[in-house]
CSV table of C-alpha atoms and ligand atoms in Angstrom, one decimal:
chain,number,residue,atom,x,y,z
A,1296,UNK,CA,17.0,-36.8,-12.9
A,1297,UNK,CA,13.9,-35.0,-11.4
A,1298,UNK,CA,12.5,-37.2,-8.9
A,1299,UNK,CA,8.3,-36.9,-10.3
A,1300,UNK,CA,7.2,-39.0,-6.8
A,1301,UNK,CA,4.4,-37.6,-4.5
A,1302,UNK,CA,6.6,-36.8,-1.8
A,1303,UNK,CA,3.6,-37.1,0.3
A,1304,UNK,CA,0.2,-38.8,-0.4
A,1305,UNK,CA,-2.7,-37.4,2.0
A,1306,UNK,CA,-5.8,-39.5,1.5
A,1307,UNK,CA,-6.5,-42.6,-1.3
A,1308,UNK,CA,-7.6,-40.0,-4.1
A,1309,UNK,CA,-11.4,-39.8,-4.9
A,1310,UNK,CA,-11.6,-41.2,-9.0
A,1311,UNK,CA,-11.5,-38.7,-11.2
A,1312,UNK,CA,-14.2,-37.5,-13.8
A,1313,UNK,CA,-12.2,-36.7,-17.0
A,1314,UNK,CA,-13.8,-34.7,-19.6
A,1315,UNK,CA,-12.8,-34.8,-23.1
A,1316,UNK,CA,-13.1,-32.1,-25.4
A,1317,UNK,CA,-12.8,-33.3,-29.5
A,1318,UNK,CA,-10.8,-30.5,-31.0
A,1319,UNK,CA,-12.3,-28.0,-32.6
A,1320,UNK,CA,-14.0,-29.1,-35.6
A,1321,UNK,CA,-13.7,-25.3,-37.6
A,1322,UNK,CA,-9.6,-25.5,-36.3
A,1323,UNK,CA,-10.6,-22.5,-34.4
A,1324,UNK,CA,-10.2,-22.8,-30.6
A,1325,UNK,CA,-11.7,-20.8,-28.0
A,1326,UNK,CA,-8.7,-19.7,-26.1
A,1327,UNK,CA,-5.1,-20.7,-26.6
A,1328,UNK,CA,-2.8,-20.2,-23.6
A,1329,UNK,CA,0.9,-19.5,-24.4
A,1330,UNK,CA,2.9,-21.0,-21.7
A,1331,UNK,CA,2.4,-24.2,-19.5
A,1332,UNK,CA,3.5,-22.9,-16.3
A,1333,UNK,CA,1.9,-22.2,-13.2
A,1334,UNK,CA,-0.4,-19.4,-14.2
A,1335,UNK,CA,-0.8,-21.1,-18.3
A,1336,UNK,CA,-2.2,-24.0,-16.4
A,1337,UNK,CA,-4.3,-22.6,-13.9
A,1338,UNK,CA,-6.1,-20.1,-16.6
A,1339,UNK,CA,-5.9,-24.2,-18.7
A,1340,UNK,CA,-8.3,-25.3,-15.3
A,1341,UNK,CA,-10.6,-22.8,-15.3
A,1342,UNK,CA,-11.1,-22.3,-18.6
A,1343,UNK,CA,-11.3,-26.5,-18.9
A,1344,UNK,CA,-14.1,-26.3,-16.4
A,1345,UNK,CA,-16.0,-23.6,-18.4
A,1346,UNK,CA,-16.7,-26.2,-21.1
A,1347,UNK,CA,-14.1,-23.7,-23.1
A,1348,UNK,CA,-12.2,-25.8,-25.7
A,1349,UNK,CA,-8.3,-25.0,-24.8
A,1350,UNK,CA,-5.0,-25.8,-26.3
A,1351,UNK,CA,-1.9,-24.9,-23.5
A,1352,UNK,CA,0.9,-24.2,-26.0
A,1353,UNK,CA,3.8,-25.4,-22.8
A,1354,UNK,CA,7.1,-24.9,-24.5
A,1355,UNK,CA,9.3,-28.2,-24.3
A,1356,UNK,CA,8.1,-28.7,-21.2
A,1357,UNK,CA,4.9,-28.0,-19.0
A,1358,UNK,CA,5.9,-26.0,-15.2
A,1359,UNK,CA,8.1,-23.5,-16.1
A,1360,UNK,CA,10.5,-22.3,-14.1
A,1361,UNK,CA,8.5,-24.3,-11.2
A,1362,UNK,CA,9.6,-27.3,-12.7
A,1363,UNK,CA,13.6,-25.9,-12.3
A,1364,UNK,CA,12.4,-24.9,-8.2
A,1365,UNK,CA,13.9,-27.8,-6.1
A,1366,UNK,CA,11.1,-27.5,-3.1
A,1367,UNK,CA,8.0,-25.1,-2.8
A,1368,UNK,CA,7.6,-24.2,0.8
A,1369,UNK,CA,4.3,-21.2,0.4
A,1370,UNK,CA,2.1,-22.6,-2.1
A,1371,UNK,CA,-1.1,-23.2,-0.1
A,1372,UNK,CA,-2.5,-26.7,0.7
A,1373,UNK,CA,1.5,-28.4,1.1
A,1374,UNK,CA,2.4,-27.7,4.9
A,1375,UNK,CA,5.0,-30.1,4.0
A,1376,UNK,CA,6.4,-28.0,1.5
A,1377,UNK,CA,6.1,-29.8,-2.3
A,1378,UNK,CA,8.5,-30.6,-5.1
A,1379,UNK,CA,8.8,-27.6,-8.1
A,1380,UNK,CA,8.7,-30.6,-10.7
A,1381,UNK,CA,6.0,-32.5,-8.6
A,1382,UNK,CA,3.5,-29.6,-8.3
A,1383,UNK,CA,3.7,-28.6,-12.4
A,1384,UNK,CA,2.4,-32.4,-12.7
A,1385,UNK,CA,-0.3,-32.0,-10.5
A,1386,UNK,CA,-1.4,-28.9,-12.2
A,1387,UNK,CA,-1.3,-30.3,-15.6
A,1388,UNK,CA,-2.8,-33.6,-14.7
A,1389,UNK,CA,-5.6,-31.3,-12.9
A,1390,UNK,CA,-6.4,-29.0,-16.1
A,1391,UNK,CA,-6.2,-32.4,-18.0
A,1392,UNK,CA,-9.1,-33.6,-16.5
A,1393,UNK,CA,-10.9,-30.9,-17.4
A,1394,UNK,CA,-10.1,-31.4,-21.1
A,1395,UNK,CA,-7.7,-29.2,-22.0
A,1396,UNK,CA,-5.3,-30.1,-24.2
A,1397,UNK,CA,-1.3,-29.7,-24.3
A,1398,UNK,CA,1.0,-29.4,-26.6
A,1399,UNK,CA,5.0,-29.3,-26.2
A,1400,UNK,CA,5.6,-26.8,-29.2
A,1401,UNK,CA,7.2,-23.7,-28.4
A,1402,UNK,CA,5.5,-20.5,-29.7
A,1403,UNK,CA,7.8,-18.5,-32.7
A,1404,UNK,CA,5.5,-15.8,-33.4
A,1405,UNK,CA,1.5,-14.2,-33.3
A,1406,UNK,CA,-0.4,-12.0,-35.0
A,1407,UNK,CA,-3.1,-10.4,-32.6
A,1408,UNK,CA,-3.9,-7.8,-35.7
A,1409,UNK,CA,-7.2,-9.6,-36.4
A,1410,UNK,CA,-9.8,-12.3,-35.1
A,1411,UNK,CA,-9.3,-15.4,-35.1
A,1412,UNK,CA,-5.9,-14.4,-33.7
A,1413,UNK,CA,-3.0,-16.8,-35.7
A,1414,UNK,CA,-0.4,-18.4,-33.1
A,1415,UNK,CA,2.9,-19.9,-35.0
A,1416,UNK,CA,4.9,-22.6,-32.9
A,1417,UNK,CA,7.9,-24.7,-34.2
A,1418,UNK,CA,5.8,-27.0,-36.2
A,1419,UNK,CA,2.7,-25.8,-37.2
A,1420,UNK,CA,-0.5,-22.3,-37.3
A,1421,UNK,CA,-3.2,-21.7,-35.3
A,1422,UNK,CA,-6.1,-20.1,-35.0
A,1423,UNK,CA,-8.0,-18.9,-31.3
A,1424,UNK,CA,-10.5,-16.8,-30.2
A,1425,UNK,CA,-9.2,-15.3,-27.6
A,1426,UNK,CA,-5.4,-16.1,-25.9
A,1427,UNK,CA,-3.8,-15.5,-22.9
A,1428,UNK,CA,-0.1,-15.2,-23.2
A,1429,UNK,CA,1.8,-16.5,-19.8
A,1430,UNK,CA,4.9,-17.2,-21.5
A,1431,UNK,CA,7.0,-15.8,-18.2
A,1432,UNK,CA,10.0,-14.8,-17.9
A,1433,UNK,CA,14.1,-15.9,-18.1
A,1434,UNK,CA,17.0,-15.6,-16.0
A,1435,UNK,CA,18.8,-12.7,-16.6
A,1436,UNK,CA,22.9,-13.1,-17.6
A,1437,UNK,CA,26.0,-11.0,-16.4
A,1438,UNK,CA,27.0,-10.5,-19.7
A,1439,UNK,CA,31.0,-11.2,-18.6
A,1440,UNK,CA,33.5,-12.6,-21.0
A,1441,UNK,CA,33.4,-16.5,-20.5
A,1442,UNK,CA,29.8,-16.5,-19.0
A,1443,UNK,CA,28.5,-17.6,-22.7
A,1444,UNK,CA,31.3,-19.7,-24.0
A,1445,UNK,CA,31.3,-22.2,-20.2
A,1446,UNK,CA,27.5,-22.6,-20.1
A,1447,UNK,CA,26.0,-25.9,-19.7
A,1448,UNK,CA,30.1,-26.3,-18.8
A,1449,UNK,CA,30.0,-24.9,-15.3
A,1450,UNK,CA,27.7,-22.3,-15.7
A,1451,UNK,CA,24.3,-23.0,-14.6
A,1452,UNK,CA,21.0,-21.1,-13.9
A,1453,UNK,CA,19.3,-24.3,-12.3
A,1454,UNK,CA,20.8,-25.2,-9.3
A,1455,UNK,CA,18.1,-27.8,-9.2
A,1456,UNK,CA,18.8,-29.8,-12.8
A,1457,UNK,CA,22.5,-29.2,-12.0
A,1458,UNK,CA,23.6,-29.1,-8.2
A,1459,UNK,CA,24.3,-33.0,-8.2
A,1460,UNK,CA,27.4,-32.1,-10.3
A,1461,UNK,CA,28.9,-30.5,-7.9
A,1462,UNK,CA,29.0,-33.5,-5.0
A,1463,UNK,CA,32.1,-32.6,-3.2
A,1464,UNK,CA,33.2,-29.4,-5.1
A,1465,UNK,CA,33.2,-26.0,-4.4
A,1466,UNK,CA,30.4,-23.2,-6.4
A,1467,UNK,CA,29.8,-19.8,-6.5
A,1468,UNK,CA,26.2,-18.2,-6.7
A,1469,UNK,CA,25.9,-14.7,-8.3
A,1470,UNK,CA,23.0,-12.9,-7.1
A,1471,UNK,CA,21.5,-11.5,-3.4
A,1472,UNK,CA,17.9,-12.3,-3.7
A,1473,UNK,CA,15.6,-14.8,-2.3
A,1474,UNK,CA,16.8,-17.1,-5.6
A,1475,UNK,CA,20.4,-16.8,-5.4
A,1476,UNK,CA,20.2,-17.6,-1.3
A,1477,UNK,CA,17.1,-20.8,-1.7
A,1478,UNK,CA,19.7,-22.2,-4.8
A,1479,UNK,CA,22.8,-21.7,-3.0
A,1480,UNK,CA,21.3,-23.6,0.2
A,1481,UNK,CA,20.1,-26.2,-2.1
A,1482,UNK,CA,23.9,-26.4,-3.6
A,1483,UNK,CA,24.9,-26.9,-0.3
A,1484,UNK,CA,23.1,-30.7,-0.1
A,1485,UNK,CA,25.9,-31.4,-2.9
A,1486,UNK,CA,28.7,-28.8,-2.9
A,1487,UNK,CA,31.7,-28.5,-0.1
A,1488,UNK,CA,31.8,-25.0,-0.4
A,1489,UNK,CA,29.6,-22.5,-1.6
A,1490,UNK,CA,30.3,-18.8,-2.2
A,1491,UNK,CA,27.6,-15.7,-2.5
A,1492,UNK,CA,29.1,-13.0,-5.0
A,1493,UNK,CA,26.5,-9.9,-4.4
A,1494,UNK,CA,27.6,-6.4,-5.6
A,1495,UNK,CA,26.2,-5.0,-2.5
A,1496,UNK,CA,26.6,-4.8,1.2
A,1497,UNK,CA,23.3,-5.5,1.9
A,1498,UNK,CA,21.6,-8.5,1.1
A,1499,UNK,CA,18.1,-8.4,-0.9
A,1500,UNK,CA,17.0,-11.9,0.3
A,1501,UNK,CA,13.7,-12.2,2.9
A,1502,UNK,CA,15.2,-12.4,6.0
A,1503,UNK,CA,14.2,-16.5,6.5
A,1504,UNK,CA,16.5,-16.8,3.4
A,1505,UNK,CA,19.1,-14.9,4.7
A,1506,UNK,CA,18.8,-16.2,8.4
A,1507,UNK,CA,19.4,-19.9,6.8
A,1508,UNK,CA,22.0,-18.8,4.6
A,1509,UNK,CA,24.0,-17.3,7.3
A,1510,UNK,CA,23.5,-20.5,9.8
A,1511,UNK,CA,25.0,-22.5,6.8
A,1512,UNK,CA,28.7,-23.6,7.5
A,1513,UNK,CA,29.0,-24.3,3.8
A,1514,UNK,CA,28.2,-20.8,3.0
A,1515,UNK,CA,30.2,-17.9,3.0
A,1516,UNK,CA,29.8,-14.2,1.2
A,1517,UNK,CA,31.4,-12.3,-1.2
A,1518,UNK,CA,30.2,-8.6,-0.3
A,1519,UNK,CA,30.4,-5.4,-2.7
A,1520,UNK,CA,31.9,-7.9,-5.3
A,1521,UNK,CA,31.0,-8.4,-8.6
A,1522,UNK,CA,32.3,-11.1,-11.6
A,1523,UNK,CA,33.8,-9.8,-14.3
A,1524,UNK,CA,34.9,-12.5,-16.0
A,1525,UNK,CA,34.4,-16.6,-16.4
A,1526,UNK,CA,37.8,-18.1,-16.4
A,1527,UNK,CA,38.0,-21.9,-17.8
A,1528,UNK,CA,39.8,-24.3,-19.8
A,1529,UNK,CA,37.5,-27.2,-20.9
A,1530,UNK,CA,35.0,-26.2,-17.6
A,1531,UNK,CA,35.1,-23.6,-15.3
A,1532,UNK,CA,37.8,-23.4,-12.8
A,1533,UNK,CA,37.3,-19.7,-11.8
A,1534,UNK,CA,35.9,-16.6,-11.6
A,1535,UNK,CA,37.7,-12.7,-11.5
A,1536,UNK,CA,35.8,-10.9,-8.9
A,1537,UNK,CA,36.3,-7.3,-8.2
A,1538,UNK,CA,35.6,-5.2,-4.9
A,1539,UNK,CA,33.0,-2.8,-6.3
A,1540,UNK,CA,34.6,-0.2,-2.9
A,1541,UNK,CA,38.3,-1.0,-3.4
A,1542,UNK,CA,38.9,-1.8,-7.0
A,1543,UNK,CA,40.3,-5.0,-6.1
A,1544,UNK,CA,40.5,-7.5,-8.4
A,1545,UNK,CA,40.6,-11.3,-6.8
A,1546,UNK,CA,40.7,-14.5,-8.5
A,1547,UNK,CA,38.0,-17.0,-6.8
A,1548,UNK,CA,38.8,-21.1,-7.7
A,1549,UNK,CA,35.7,-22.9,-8.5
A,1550,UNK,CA,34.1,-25.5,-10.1
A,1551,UNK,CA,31.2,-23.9,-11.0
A,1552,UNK,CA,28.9,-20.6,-11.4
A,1553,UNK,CA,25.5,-20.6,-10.8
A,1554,UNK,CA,23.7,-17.0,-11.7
A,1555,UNK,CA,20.5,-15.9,-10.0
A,1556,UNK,CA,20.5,-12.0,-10.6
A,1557,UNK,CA,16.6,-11.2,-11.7
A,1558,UNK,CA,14.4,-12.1,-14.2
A,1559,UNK,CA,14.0,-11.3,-18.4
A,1560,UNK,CA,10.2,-11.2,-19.8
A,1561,UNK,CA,9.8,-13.5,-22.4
A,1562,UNK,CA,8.2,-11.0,-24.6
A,1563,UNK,CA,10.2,-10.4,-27.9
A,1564,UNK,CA,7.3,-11.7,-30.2
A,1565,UNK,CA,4.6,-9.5,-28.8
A,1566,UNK,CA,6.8,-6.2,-29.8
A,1567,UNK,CA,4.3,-4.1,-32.0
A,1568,UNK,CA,1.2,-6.0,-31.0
A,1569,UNK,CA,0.9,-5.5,-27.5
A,1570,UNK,CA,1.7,-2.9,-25.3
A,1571,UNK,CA,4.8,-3.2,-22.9
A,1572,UNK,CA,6.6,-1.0,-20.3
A,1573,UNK,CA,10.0,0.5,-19.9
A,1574,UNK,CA,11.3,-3.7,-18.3
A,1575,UNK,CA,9.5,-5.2,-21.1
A,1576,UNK,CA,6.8,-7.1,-18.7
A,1577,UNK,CA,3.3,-6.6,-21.1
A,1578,UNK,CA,0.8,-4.1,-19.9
A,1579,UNK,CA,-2.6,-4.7,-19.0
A,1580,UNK,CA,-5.6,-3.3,-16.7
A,1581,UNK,CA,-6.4,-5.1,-13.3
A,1582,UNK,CA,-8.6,-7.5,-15.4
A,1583,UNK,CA,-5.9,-8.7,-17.3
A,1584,UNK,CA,-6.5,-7.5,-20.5
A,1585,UNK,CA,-4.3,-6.3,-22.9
A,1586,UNK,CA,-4.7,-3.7,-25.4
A,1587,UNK,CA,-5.9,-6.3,-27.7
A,1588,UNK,CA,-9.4,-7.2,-26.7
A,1589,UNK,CA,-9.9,-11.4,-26.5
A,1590,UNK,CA,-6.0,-11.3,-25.7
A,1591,UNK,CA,-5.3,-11.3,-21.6
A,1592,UNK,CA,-2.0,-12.2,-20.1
A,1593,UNK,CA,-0.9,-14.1,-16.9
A,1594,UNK,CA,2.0,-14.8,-14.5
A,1595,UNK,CA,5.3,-13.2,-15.0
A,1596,UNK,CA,5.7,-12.0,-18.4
A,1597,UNK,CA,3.2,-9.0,-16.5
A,1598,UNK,CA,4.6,-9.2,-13.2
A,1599,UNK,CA,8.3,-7.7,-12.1
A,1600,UNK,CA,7.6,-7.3,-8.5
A,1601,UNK,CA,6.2,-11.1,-7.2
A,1602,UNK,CA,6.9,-13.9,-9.1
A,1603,UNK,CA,5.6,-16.0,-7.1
A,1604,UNK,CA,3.7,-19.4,-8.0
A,1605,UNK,CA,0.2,-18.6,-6.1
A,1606,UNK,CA,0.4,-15.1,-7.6
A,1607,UNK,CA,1.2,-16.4,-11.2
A,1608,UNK,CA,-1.7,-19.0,-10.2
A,1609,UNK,CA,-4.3,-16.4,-9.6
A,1610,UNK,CA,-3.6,-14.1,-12.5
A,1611,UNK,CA,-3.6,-17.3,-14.6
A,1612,UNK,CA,-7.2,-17.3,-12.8
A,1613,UNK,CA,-8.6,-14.2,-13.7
A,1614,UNK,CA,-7.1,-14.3,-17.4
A,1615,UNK,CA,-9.4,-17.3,-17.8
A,1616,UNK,CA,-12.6,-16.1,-16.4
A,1617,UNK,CA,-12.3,-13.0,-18.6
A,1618,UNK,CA,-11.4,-15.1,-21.9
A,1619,UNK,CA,-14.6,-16.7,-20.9
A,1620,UNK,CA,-16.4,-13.7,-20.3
A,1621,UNK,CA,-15.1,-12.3,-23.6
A,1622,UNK,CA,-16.1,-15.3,-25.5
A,1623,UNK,CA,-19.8,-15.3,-24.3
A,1624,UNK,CA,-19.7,-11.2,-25.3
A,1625,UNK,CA,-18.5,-12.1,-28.6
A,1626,UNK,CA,-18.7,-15.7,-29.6
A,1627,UNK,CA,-18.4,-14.7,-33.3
A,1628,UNK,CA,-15.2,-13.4,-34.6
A,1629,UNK,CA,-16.1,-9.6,-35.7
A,1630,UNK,CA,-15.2,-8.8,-31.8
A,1631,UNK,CA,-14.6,-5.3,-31.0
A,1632,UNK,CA,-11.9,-2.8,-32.7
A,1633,UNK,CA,-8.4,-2.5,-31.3
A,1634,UNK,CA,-8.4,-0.2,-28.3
A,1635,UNK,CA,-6.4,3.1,-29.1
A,1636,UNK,CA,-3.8,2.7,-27.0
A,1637,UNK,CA,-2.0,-0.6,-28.3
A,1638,UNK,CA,1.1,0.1,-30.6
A,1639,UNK,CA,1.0,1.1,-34.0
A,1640,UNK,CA,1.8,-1.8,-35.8
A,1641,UNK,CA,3.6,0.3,-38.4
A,1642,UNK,CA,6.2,1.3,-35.7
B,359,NAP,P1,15.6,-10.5,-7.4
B,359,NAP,O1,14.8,-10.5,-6.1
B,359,NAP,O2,15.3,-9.4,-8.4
B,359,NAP,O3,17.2,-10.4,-7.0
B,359,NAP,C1,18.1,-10.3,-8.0
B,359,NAP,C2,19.5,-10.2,-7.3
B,359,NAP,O4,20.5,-10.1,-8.3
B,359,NAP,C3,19.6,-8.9,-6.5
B,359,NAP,O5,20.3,-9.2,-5.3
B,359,NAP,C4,20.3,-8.0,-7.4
B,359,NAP,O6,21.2,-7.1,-6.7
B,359,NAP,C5,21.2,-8.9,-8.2
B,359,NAP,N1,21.6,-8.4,-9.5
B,359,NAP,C6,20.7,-7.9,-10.4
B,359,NAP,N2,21.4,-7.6,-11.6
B,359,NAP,C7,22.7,-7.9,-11.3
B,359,NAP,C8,23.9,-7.8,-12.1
B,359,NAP,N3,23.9,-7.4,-13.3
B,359,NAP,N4,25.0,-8.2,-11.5
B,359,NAP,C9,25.1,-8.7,-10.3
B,359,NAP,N5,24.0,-8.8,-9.5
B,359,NAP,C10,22.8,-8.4,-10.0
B,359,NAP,O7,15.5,-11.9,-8.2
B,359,NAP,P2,15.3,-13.3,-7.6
B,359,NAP,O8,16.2,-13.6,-6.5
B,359,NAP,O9,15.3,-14.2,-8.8
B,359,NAP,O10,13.8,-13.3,-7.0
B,359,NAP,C11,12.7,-13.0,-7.9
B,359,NAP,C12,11.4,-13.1,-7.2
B,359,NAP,O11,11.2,-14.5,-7.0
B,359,NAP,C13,11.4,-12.4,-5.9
B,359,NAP,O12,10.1,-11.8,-5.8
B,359,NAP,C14,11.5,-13.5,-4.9
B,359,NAP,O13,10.9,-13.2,-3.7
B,359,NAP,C15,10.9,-14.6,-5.6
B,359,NAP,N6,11.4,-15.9,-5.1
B,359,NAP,C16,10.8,-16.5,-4.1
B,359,NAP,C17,11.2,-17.7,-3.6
B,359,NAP,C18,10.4,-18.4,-2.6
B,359,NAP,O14,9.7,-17.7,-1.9
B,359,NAP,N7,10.5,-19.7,-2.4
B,359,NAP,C19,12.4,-18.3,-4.1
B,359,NAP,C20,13.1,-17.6,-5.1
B,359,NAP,C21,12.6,-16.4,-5.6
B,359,NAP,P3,20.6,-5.8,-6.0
B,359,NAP,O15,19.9,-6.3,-4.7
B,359,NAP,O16,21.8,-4.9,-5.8
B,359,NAP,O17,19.6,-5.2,-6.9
């Protein structure tokens, strides 16, 4: 259970002005944001306090992966460092208040061919102005045999939603980056023993991650290793590891495998509509626009390199600012043509 508390209340809060926006009365919003995490609901703020009428569209539940982050340590304005789940309320509660509404339906597919754009969730069509899609990005798999067929039964990507399993039981974490190390130091609050599998000698983490990992005596490192398969019965009890340098093939006893090796863009729908690179992340100029004009994107799904909440947060920013820019350029729907360079639909 996600523990929603403020984990530290500065001053008695000053009463809030909420503004209420009816919706639309044509069905047609302004802008509808795809995504309810940190940069869906910062772009929801700004473009709340704009007077633009907004409809978040947050999946089956607002925050993202923030909402999976146990603690928050860089996000300005929380020296004391802030919970994942904690912050994604605040957010949401904040671009509430400015009248934006949310909805927990999870988008199925678009059609940016012509204004009003047409957004299809889980349960019902509609119709925007302009969107910004900031629907992020998913942990990537290994792909091993057994990795499929023990998830949600030992294997985990959330260390957060699932450490507390683990209380007095030994885990492995798969993965070298600044994820795999912050998860596996989390696991430690829970697990006995805790084992880094990276496929490398060298260690991708920043070095604070890496300089806590190290000082854990519950942690310990699997070098130059990789898994190669899931091994179970009813849950996990191990995992096959093999010495990328040797060829040595090891069988590692655990009780469960948590895997933090990168980031997928969540951008299957968008194939043929918008424009996206070699990874999959969505292209866009340093305005955030798309090839689509009225349709701007935010936060991870357009960002391999940060990830990072405050980064996702200020994209989210600018996306919004330009929707509203956009919308007093063209507030009626025969907006400009399709630039040249977005794909060919046909394609
Ligand atoms: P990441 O930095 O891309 O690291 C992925 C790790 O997985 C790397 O060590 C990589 O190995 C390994 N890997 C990738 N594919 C693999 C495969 N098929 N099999 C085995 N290992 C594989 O991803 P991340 O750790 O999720 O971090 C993502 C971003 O979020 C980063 O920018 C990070 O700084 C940020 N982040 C920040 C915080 C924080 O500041 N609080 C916390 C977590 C994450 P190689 O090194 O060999 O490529």
């Amino acid at each position: 259970m996600l523990d929603f508390k403020l984990s530290k209340p500065t001053a008695e809060p000053e009463p809030a002005e909420t503004f209420h926006i009816p919706e639309p009365a044509d069905g047609i919003y302004d802008l509808i944001i795809l995504g309810g995490g940190p940069s869906g609901m910062t772009a929801a703020i700004y473009a709340g306090r704009a007077a633009i009428k907004t409809l978040v569209l947050a999946g089956s539940m607002p925050g993202g992966q923030m909402s999976n982050t146990d603690t928050v340590e860089n996000f300005p304005g929380f020296p004391d460092s802030v919970k994942g789940a904690e912050l994604a309320m605040l957010f949401q509660r904040q671009a509430e208040r400015f009248g934006a509404r949310f909805a927990l339906e999870t988008v199925t597919a678009v059609d940016f061919s012509k204004r009003p754009f047409t957004i299809r969730t889980d349960m019902r069509e509609y119709k925007a102005r302009t969107v910004i899609v900031a629907t992020g990005a998913v942990p990537r798999l290994m792909g091993v045999p057994g990795e499929k067929t023990f998830f949600g039964r030992g294997v985990s990507t959330c260390a957060t939603c699932d450490a507390f399993f683990y209380r007095g039981k030994k885990v492995v974490v798969v993965g070298g980056g600044d994820s795999a190390l912050d998860e596996g130091i989390v696991l430690t609050r829970f697990a006995d023993q805790v084992t880094i599998i990276h496929r490398r000698d060298e260690l991708r983490a920043t070095k604070i991650y890496q300089e806590r990992a190290k000082a854990n005596p519950k942690i310990n490192f699997m070098l130059d290793s990789v898994v190669d398969e899931v091994l179970g019965d009813k849950t996990v009890t191990g995992v096959r590891v093999r010495n990328v340098k040797t060829g040595e093939t090891t069988v590692v006893d655990t009780d469960g495998v948590f895997v933090y090796i990168g980031m997928i863009p969540k951008t299957e729908m968008f194939k043929g509509q918008l424009e996206l690179d070699e990874w999959g992340y969505i292209s866009s100029d340093e305005n955030q626009n798309t090839c689509v004009p009225g349709v701007f994107v935010s936060g991870d799904v357009q960002d391999p390199y940060y990830r990072q909440v405050v980064v996702a947060a200020g994209t989210g920013a600018i996306a919004a600012m330009e929707a509203e820019k956009f919308l007093g350029e063209y507030p009626e729907l025969d907006g400009p043509e399709q630039l040249l360079y977005c794909p060919d639909p046909e394609k």
